[in-house]
mmCIF file of C-alpha atoms in Angstrom:
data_model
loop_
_atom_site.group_PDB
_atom_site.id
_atom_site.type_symbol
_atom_site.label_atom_id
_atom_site.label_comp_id
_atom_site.label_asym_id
_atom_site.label_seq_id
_atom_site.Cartn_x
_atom_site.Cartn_y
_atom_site.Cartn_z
ATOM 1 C CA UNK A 135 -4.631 25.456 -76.861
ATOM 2 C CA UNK A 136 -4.683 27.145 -73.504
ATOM 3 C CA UNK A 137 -4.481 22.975 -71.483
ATOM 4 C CA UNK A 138 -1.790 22.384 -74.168
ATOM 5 C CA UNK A 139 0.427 25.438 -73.064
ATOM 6 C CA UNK A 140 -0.639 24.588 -69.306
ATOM 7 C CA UNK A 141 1.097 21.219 -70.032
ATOM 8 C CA UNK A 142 4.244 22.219 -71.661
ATOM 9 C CA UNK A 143 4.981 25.048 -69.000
ATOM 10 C CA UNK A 144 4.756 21.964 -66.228
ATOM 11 C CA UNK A 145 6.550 19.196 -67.786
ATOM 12 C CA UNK A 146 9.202 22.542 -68.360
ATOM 13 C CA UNK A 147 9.479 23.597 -64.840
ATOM 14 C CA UNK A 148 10.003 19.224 -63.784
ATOM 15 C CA UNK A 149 12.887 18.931 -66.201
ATOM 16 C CA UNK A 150 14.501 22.297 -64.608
ATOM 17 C CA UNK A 151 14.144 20.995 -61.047
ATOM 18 C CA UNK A 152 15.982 17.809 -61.806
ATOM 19 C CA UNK A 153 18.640 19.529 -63.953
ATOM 20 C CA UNK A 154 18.991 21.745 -60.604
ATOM 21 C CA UNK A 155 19.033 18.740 -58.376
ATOM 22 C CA UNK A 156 21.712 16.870 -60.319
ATOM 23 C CA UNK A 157 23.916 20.160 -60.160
ATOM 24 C CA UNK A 158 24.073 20.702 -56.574
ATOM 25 C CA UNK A 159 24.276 16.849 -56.116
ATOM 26 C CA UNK A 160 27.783 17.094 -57.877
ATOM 27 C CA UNK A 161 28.681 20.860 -56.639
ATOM 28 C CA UNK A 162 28.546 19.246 -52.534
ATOM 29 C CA UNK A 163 31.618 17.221 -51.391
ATOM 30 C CA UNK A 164 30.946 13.850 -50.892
ATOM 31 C CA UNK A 165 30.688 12.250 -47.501
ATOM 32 C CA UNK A 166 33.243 10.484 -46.162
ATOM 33 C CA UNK A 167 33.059 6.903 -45.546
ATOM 34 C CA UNK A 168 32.182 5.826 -42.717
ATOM 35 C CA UNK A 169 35.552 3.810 -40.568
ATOM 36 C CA UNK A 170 34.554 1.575 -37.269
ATOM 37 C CA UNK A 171 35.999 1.866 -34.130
ATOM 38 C CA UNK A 172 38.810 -0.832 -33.734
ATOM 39 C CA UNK A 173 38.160 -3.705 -32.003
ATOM 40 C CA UNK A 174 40.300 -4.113 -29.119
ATOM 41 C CA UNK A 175 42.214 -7.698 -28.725
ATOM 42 C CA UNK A 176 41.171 -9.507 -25.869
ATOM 43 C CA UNK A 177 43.321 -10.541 -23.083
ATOM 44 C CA UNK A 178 44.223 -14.447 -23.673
ATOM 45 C CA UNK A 179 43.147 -16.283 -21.037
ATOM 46 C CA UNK A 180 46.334 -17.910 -19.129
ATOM 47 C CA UNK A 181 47.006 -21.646 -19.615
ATOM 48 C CA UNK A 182 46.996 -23.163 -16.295
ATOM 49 C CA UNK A 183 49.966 -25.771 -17.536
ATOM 50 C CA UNK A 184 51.789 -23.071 -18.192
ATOM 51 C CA UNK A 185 55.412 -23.239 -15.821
ATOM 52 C CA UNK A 186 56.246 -19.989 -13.684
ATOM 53 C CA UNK A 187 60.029 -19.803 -14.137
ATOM 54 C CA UNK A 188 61.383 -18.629 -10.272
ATOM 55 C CA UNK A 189 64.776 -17.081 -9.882
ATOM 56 C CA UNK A 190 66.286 -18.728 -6.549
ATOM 57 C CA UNK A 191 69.939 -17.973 -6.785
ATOM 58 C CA UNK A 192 71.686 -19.674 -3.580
ATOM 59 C CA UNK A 193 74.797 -16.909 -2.604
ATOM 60 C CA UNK A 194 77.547 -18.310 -0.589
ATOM 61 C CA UNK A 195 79.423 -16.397 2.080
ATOM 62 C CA UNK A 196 82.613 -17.091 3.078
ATOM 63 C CA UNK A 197 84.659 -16.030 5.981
ATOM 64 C CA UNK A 198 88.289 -15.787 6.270
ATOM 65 C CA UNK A 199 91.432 -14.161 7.690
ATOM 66 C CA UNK A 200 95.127 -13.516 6.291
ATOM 67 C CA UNK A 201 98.599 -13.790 7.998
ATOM 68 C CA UNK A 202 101.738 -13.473 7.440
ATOM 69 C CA UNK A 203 104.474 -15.612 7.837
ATOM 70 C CA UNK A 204 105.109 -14.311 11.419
ATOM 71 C CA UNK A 205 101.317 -15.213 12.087
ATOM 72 C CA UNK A 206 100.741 -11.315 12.099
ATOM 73 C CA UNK A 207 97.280 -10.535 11.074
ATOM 74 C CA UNK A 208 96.870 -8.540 7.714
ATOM 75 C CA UNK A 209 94.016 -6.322 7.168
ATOM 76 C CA UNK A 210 94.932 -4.543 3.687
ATOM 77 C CA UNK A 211 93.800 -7.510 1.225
ATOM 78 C CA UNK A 212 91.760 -6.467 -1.714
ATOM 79 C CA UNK A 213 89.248 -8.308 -4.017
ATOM 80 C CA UNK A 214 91.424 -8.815 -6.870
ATOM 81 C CA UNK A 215 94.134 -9.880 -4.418
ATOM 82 C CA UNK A 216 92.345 -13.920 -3.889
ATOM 83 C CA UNK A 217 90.529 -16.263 -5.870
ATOM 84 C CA UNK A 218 87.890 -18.971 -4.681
ATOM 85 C CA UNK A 219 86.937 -22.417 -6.054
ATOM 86 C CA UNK A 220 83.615 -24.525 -5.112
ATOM 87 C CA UNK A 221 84.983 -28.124 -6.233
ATOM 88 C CA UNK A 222 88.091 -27.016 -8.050
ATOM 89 C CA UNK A 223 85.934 -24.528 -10.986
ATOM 90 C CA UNK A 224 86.868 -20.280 -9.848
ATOM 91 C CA UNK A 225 84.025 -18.843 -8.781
ATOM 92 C CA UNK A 226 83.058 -14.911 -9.567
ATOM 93 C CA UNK A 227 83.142 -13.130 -6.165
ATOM 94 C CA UNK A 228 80.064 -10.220 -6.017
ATOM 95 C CA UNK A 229 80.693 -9.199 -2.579
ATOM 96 C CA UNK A 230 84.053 -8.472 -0.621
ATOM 97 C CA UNK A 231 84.531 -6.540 2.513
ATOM 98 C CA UNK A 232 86.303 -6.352 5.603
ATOM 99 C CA UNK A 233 83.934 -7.204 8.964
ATOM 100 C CA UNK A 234 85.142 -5.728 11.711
ATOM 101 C CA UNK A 235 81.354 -4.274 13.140
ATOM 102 C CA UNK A 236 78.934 -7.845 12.050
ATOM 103 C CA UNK A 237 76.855 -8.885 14.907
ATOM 104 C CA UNK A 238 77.874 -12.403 17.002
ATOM 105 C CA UNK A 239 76.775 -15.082 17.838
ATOM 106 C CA UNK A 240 79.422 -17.014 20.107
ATOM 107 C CA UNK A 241 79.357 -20.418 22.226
ATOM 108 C CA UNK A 242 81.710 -21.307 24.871
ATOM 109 C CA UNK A 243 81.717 -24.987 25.312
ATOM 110 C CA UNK A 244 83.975 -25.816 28.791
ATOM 111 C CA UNK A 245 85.260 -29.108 29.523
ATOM 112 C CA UNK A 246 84.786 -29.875 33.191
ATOM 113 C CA UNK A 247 85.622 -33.636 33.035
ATOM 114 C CA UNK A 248 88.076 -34.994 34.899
ATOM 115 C CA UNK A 249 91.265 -33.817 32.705
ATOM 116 C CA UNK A 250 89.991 -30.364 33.836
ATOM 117 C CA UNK A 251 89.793 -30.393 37.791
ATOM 118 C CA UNK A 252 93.403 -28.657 37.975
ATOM 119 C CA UNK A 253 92.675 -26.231 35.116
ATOM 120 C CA UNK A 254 89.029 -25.137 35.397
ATOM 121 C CA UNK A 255 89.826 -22.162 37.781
ATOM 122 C CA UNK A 256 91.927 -20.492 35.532
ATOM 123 C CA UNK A 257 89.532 -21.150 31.965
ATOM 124 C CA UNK A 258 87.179 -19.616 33.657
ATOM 125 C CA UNK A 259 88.755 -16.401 34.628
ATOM 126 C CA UNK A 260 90.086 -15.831 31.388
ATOM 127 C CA UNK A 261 86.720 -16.903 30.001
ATOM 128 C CA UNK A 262 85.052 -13.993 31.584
ATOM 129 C CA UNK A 263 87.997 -11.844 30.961
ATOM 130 C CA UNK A 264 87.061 -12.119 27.459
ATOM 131 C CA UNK A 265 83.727 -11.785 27.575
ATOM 132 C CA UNK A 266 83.813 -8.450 28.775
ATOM 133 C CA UNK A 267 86.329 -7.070 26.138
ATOM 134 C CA UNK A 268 84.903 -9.059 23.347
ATOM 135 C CA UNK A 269 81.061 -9.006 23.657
ATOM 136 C CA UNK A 270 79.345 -5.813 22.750
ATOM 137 C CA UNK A 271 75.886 -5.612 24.692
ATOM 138 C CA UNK A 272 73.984 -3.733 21.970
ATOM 139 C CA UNK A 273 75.291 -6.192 18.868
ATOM 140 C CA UNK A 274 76.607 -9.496 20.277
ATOM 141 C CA UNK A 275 75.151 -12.422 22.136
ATOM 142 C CA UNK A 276 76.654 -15.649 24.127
ATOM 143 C CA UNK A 277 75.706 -18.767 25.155
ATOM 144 C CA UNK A 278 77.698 -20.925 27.829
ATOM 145 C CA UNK A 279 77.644 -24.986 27.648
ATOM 146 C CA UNK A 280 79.410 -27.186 30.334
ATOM 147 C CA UNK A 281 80.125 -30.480 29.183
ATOM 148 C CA UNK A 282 81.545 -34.120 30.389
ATOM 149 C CA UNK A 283 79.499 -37.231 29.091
ATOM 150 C CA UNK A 284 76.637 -35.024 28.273
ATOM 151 C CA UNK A 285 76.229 -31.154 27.355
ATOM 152 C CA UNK A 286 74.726 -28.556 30.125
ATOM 153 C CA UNK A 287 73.137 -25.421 28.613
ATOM 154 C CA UNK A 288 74.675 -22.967 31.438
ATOM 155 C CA UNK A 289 73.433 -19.955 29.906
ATOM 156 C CA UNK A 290 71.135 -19.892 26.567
ATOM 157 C CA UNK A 291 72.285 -17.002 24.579
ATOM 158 C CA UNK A 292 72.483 -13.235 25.904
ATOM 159 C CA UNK A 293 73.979 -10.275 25.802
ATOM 160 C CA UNK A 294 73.386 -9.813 29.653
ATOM 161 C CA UNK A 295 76.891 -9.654 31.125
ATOM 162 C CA UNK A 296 76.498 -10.091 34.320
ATOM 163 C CA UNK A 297 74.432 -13.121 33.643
ATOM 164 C CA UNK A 298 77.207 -14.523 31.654
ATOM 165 C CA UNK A 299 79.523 -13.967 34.028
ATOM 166 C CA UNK A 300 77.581 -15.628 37.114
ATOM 167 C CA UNK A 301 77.053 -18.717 34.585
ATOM 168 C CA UNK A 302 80.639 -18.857 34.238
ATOM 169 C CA UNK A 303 81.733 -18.481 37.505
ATOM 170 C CA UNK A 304 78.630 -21.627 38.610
ATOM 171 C CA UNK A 305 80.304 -24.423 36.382
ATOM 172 C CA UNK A 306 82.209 -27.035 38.683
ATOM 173 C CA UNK A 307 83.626 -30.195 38.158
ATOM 174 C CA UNK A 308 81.431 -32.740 38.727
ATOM 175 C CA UNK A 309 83.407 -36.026 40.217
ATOM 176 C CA UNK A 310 81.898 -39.437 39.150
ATOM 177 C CA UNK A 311 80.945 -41.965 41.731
ATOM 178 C CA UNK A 312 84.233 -43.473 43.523
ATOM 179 C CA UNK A 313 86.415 -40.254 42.637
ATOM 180 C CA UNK A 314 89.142 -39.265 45.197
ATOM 181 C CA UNK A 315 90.969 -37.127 42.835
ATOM 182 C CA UNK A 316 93.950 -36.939 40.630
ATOM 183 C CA UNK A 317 92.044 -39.004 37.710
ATOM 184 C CA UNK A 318 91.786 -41.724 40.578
ATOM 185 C CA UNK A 319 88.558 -43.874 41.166
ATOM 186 C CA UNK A 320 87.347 -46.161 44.208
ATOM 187 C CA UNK A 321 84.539 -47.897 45.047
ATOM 188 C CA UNK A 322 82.438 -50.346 43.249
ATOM 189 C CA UNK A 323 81.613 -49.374 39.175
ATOM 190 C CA UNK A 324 78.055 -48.404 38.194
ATOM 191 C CA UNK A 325 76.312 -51.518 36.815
ATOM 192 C CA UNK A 326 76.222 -50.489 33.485
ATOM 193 C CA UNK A 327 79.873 -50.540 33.026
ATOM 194 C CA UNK A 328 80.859 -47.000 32.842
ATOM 195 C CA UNK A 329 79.145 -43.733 34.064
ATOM 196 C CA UNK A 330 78.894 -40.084 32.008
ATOM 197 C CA UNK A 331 80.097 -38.315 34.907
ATOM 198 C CA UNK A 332 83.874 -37.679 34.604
ATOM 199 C CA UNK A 333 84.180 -39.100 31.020
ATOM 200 C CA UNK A 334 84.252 -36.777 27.889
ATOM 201 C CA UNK A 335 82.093 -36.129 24.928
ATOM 202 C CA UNK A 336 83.571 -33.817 23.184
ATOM 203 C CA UNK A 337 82.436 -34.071 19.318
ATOM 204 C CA UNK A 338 78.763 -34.504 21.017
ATOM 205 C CA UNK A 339 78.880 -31.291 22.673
ATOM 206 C CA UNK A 340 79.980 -29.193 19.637
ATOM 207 C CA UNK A 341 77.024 -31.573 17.434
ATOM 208 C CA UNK A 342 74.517 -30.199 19.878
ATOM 209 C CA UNK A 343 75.754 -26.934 20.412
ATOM 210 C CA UNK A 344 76.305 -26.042 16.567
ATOM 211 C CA UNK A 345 72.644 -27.856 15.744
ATOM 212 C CA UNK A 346 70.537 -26.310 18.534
ATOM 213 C CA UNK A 347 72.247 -23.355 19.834
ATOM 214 C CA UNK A 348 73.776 -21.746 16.942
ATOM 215 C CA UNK A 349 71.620 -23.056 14.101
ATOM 216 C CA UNK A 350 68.541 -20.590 15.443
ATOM 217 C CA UNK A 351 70.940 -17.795 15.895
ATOM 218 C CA UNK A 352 70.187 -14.582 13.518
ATOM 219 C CA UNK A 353 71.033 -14.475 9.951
ATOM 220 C CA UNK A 354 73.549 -12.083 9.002
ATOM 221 C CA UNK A 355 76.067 -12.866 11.909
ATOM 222 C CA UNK A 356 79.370 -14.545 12.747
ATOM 223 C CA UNK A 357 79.062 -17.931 14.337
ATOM 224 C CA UNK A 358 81.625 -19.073 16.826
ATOM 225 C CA UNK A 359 82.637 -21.424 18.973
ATOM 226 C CA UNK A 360 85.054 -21.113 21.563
ATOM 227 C CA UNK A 361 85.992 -24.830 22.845
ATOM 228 C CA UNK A 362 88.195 -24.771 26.060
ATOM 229 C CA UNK A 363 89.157 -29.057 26.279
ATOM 230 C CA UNK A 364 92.341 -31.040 25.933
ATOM 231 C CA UNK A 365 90.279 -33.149 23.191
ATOM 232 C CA UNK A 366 90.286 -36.229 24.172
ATOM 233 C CA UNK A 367 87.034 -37.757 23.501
ATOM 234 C CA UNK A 368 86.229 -40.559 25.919
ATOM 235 C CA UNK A 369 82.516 -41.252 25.204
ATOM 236 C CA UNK A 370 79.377 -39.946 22.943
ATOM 237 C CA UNK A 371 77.869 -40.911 20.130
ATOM 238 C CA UNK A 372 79.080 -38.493 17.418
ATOM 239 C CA UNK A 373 82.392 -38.342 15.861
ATOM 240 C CA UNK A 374 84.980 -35.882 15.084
ATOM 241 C CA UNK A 375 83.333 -35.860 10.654
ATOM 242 C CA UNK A 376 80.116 -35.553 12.092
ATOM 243 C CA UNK A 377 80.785 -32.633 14.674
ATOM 244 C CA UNK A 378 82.418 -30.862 11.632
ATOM 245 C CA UNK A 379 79.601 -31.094 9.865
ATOM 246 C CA UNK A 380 77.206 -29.641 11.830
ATOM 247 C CA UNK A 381 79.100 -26.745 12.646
ATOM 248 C CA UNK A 382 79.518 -26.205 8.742
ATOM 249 C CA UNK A 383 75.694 -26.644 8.881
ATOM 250 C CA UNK A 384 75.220 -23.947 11.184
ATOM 251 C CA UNK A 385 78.321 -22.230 9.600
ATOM 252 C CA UNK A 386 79.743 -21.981 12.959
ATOM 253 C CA UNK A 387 84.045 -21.270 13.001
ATOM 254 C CA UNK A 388 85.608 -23.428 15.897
ATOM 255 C CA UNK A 389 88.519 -21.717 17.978
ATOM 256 C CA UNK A 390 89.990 -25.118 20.253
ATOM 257 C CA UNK A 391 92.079 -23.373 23.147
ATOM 258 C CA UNK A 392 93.814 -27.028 24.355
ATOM 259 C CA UNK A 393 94.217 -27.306 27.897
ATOM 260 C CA UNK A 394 94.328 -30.301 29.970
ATOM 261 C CA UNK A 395 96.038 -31.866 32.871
ATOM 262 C CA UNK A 396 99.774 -33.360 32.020
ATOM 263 C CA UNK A 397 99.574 -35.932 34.653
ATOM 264 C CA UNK A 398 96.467 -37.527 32.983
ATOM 265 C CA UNK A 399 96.195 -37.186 29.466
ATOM 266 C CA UNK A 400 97.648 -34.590 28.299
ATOM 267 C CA UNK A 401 96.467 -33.000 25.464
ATOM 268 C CA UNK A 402 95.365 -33.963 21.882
ATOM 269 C CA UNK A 403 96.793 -31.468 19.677
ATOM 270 C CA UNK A 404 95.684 -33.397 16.367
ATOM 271 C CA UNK A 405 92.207 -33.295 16.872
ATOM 272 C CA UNK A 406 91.997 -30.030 17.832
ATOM 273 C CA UNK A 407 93.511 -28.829 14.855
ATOM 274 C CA UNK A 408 91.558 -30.410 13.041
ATOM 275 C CA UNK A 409 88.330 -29.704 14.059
ATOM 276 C CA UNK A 410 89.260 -26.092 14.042
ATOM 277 C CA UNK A 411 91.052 -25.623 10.628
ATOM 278 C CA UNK A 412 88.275 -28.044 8.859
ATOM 279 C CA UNK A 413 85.743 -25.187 10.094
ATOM 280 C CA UNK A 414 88.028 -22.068 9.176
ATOM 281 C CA UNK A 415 89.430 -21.780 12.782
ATOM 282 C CA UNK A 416 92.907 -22.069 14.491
ATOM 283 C CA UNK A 417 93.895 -24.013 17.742
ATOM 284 C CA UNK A 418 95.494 -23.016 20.895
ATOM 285 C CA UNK A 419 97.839 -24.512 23.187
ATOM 286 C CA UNK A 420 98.711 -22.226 26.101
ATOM 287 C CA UNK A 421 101.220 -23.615 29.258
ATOM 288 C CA UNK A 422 99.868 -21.344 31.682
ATOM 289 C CA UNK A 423 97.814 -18.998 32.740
ATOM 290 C CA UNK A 424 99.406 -16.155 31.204
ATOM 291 C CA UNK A 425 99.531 -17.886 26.940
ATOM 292 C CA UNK A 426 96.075 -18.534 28.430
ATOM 293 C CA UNK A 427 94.819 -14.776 28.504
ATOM 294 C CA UNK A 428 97.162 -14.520 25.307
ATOM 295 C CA UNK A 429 94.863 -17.223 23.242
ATOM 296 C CA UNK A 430 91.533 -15.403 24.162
ATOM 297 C CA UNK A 431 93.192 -12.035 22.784
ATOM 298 C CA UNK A 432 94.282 -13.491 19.830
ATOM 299 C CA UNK A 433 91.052 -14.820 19.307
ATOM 300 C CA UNK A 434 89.414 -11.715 19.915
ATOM 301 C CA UNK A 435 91.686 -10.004 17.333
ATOM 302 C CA UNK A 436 91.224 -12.538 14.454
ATOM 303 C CA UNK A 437 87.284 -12.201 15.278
ATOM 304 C CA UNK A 438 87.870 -8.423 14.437
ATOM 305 C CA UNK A 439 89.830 -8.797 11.337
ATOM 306 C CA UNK A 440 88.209 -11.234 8.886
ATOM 307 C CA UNK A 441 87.263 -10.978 5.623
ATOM 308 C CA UNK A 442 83.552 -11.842 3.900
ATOM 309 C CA UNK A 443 83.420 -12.887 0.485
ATOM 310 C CA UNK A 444 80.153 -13.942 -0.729
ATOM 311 C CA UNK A 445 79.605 -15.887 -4.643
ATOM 312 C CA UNK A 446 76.809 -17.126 -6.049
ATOM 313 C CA UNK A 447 78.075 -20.860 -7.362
ATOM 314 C CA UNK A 448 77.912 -22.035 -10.751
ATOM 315 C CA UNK A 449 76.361 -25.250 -9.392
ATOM 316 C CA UNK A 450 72.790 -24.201 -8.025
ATOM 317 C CA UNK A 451 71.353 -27.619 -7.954
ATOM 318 C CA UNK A 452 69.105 -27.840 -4.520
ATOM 319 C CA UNK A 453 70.884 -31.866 -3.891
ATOM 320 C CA UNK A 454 72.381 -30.770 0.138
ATOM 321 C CA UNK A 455 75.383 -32.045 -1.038
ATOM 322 C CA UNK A 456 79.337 -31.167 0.189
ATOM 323 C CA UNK A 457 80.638 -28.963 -1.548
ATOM 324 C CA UNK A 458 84.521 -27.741 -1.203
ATOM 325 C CA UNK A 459 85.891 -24.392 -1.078
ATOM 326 C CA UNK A 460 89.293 -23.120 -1.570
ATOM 327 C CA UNK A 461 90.219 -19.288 -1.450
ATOM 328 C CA UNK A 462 93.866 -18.847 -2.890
ATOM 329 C CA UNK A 463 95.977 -15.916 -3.197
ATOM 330 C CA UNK A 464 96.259 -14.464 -6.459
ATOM 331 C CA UNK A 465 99.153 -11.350 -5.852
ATOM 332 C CA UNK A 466 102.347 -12.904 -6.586
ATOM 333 C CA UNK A 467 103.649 -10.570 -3.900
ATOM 334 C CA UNK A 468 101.456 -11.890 -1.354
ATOM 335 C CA UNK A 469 102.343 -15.234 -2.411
ATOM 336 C CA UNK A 470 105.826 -14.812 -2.299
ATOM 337 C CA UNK A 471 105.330 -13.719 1.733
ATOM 338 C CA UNK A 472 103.655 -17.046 2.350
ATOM 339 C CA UNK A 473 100.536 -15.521 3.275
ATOM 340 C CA UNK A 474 98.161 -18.065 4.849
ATOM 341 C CA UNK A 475 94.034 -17.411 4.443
ATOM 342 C CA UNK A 476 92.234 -19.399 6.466
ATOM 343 C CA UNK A 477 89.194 -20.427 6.379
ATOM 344 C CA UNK A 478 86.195 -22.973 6.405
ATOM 345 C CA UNK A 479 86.682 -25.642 3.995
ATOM 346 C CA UNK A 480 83.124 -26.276 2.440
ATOM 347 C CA UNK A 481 79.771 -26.026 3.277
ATOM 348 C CA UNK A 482 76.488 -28.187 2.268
ATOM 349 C CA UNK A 483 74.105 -27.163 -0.508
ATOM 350 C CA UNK A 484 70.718 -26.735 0.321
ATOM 351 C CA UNK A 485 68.094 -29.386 -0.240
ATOM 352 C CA UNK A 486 65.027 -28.972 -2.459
ATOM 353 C CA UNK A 487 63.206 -29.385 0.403
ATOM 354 C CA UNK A 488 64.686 -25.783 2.264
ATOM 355 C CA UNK A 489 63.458 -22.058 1.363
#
C-alpha cells in the first residue's frame, strides 16, 4: 500500500509540472520572427558598347558696327533692335554687347611695290601715328608685313612700341633690276620672264598674313587687318575668293586704305571694297596726306565701337562648310534711317576633324 501511494504522489507531481509548463508557455509573448538584412543590388557592370553622348555645341561670334545715313557711327543699338540668319533660317542670339575694351590683334600689310615709291613716306607716318593712339601696350599686339611679289614679316607681333615704330620707319621700296624710276624699267629682263621685285601680290600677302600671323593669335580677341595698297594685284598665286577666305578662317576684318600713284595705275577701288566688305570691313580712299590721317582715325573709331553677337546655330554638323550670315535690323525706326550694319558675311564650320 505504502509503493502504491509512493506511485500515485509521483505520477501526481509529473502531470502538475507539465500543466505548469504549458501555462507559462502561453502566458510569455511570442518571439518575433526573425527578418534578414536586405540584400543590397549590385552595381551593373557597364556595357562597353554602350555610346557616351558628348555635348559640343559650336557658338558663333559675330562682329559688327552701325551707321547712319551720314556714315556717323551709332553706339545705342540693343539686342532686340537686329536679327541674324546662318543660310537664310533666324538664329537665337545668347550673347550681345558692345566691345569697346576686347584685346587686339592687328596686321599692317604695306605695299612697297612700285605703285608706292611716291606714297610710302607718307603711309608710313600715318601708320605710326596710329599705332601710338590705337595700340594699348598692356591689351593689344601688332604685327608689320611689307609686301611686293612676296610677303616680309617686318615685325612678328608685339606690343613693344618702339619696336613697331623702328619696323615701320625700316620698310623701303625695293626697285627691281633695270628700275630708273617713275614705273620705268631698263636693262635686259631676268631670264625667267618677270621678277617679284616691283610687282604686286596682294591677295598672297593677306592669305599668308591671315593663315600664319593671325590664325595663332589669342582667342577671345579682335582680328584686323589694316591693308595700305592701291590693289592692283600683279602676281601671286592666290586670288581675291581665296584671300577672303582665309581671313574668314582666321576671322580676321580687313580695313583697305587705297593709295597708289595716279601716274601709274591708279587705284582699284572695286577690289578693295570687296575684299573689305566680304570680311565685315570698309575701304578707304584718301587724296592726300591729310584724308590719309583721317582714314586711320576713322578706323580707329569703328575698332572702338562694334558690336559682338554670339549664336549657337541650328546647324551643328562638324562638315567645314560656308556658311552665310546676315544681321538685319529689326526697329522699324532704325530702318526707316537707313541704318547700315556691317559686318563679315559668313564664316566656315568646323570639321570633324577640329576640337
Amino acid at each position: 500500500r505504502t509503493k502504491f501511494l509512493v506511485l500515485l504522489t509521483a505520477i501526481a507531481f509529473v502531470a502538475w509540472f507539465a500543466v505548469s509548463e504549458s501555462a507559462d508557455a502561453q502566458q510569455m509573448p511570442p518571439n518575433p520572427p526573425t527578418t534578414s538584412a536586405p540584400t543590397p543590388t549590385p552595381t551593373p557592370t557597364p556595357n562597353p558598347d554602350d555610346e557616351i553622348i558628348k555635348i559640343d555645341t559650336e557658338v558663333v561670334n559675330v562682329l559688327f558696327t552701325a551707321q547712319d545715313r551720314s556714315k556717323r557711327l551709332l553706339t545705342s543699338l540693343r539686342q532686340e533692335d537686329i536679327k541674324l540668319f546662318e543660310d537664310g533660317k533666324e538664329q537665337e542670339i545668347t550673347a550681345f554687347s558692345r566691345q569697346i575694351d576686347l584685346p587686339l590683334s592687328l596686321a599692317i600689310l604695306i605695299d612697297v611695290s612700285g605703285s608706292q615709291e611716291r606714297t610710302l613716306p607718307e603711309e608710313k607716318a600715318a601708320a605710326i601715328s596710329f599705332l601710338e593712339t590705337v595700340v594699348r601696350p598692356a591689351k593689344d599686339e601688332v604685327a608689320v608685313i611689307s609686301f611686293t611679289g612676296e610677303a616680309t614679316l617686318e615685325q612678328g607681333m608685339t606690343n613693344n612700341i618702339p619696336r613697331l615704330r623702328r619696323s615701320i620707319d625700316k620698310v623701303r621700296f625695293v626697285p627691281p633690276a633695270g628700275y630708273i624710276g617713275g614705273g620705268v624699267s631698263t636693262g635686259t629682263p631676268p631670264i625667267n620672264g618677270g621678277s617679284l621685285q616691283g610687282s604686286t601680290a596682294i591677295w598672297d600677302a593677306i592669305w599668308v598674313t591671315s593663315d600664319e600671323i593671325l590664325g595663332p593669335a589669342p582667342e577671345r580677341t579682335r582680328r584686323a587687318i589694316i591693308l595700305l595698297s592701291d590693289g592692283v594685284n600683279t602676281s601671286g598665286q592666290k586670288k581675291l575668293d581665296e584671300a577672303v577666305q582665309a581671313a574668314l578662317r582666321s576671322e580676321a576684318i580687313i580695313y583697305s586704305i587705297g593709295i597708289g600713284d595716279d601716274f601709274q595705275f591708279g587705284v582699284d577701288r572695286g577690289s578693295l571694297n570687296k575684299i573689305s566688305e566680304r570680311t565685315g570691313g570698309r575701304a578707304y580712299f584718301p587724296k592726300d596726306e591729310a584724308e590719309l590721317r583721317t582714314a586711320f582715325r576713322q578706323i580707329q573709331e569703328e575698332m572702338r565701337s562694334q558690336y559682338l553677337v554670339a549664336y549657337e546655330p541650328t546647324n551643328q554638323n562638324r562638315d567645314g562648310s560656308y556658311r552665310r550670315i546676315e544681321v538685319q535690323l529689326a526697329n522699324p525706326a532704325l530702318q526707316k534711317d537707313k541704318v547700315k550694319l556691317t559686318h563679315r558675311q559668313g564664316y566656315f564650320a568646323k570639321s570633324s576633324q577640329q576640337k
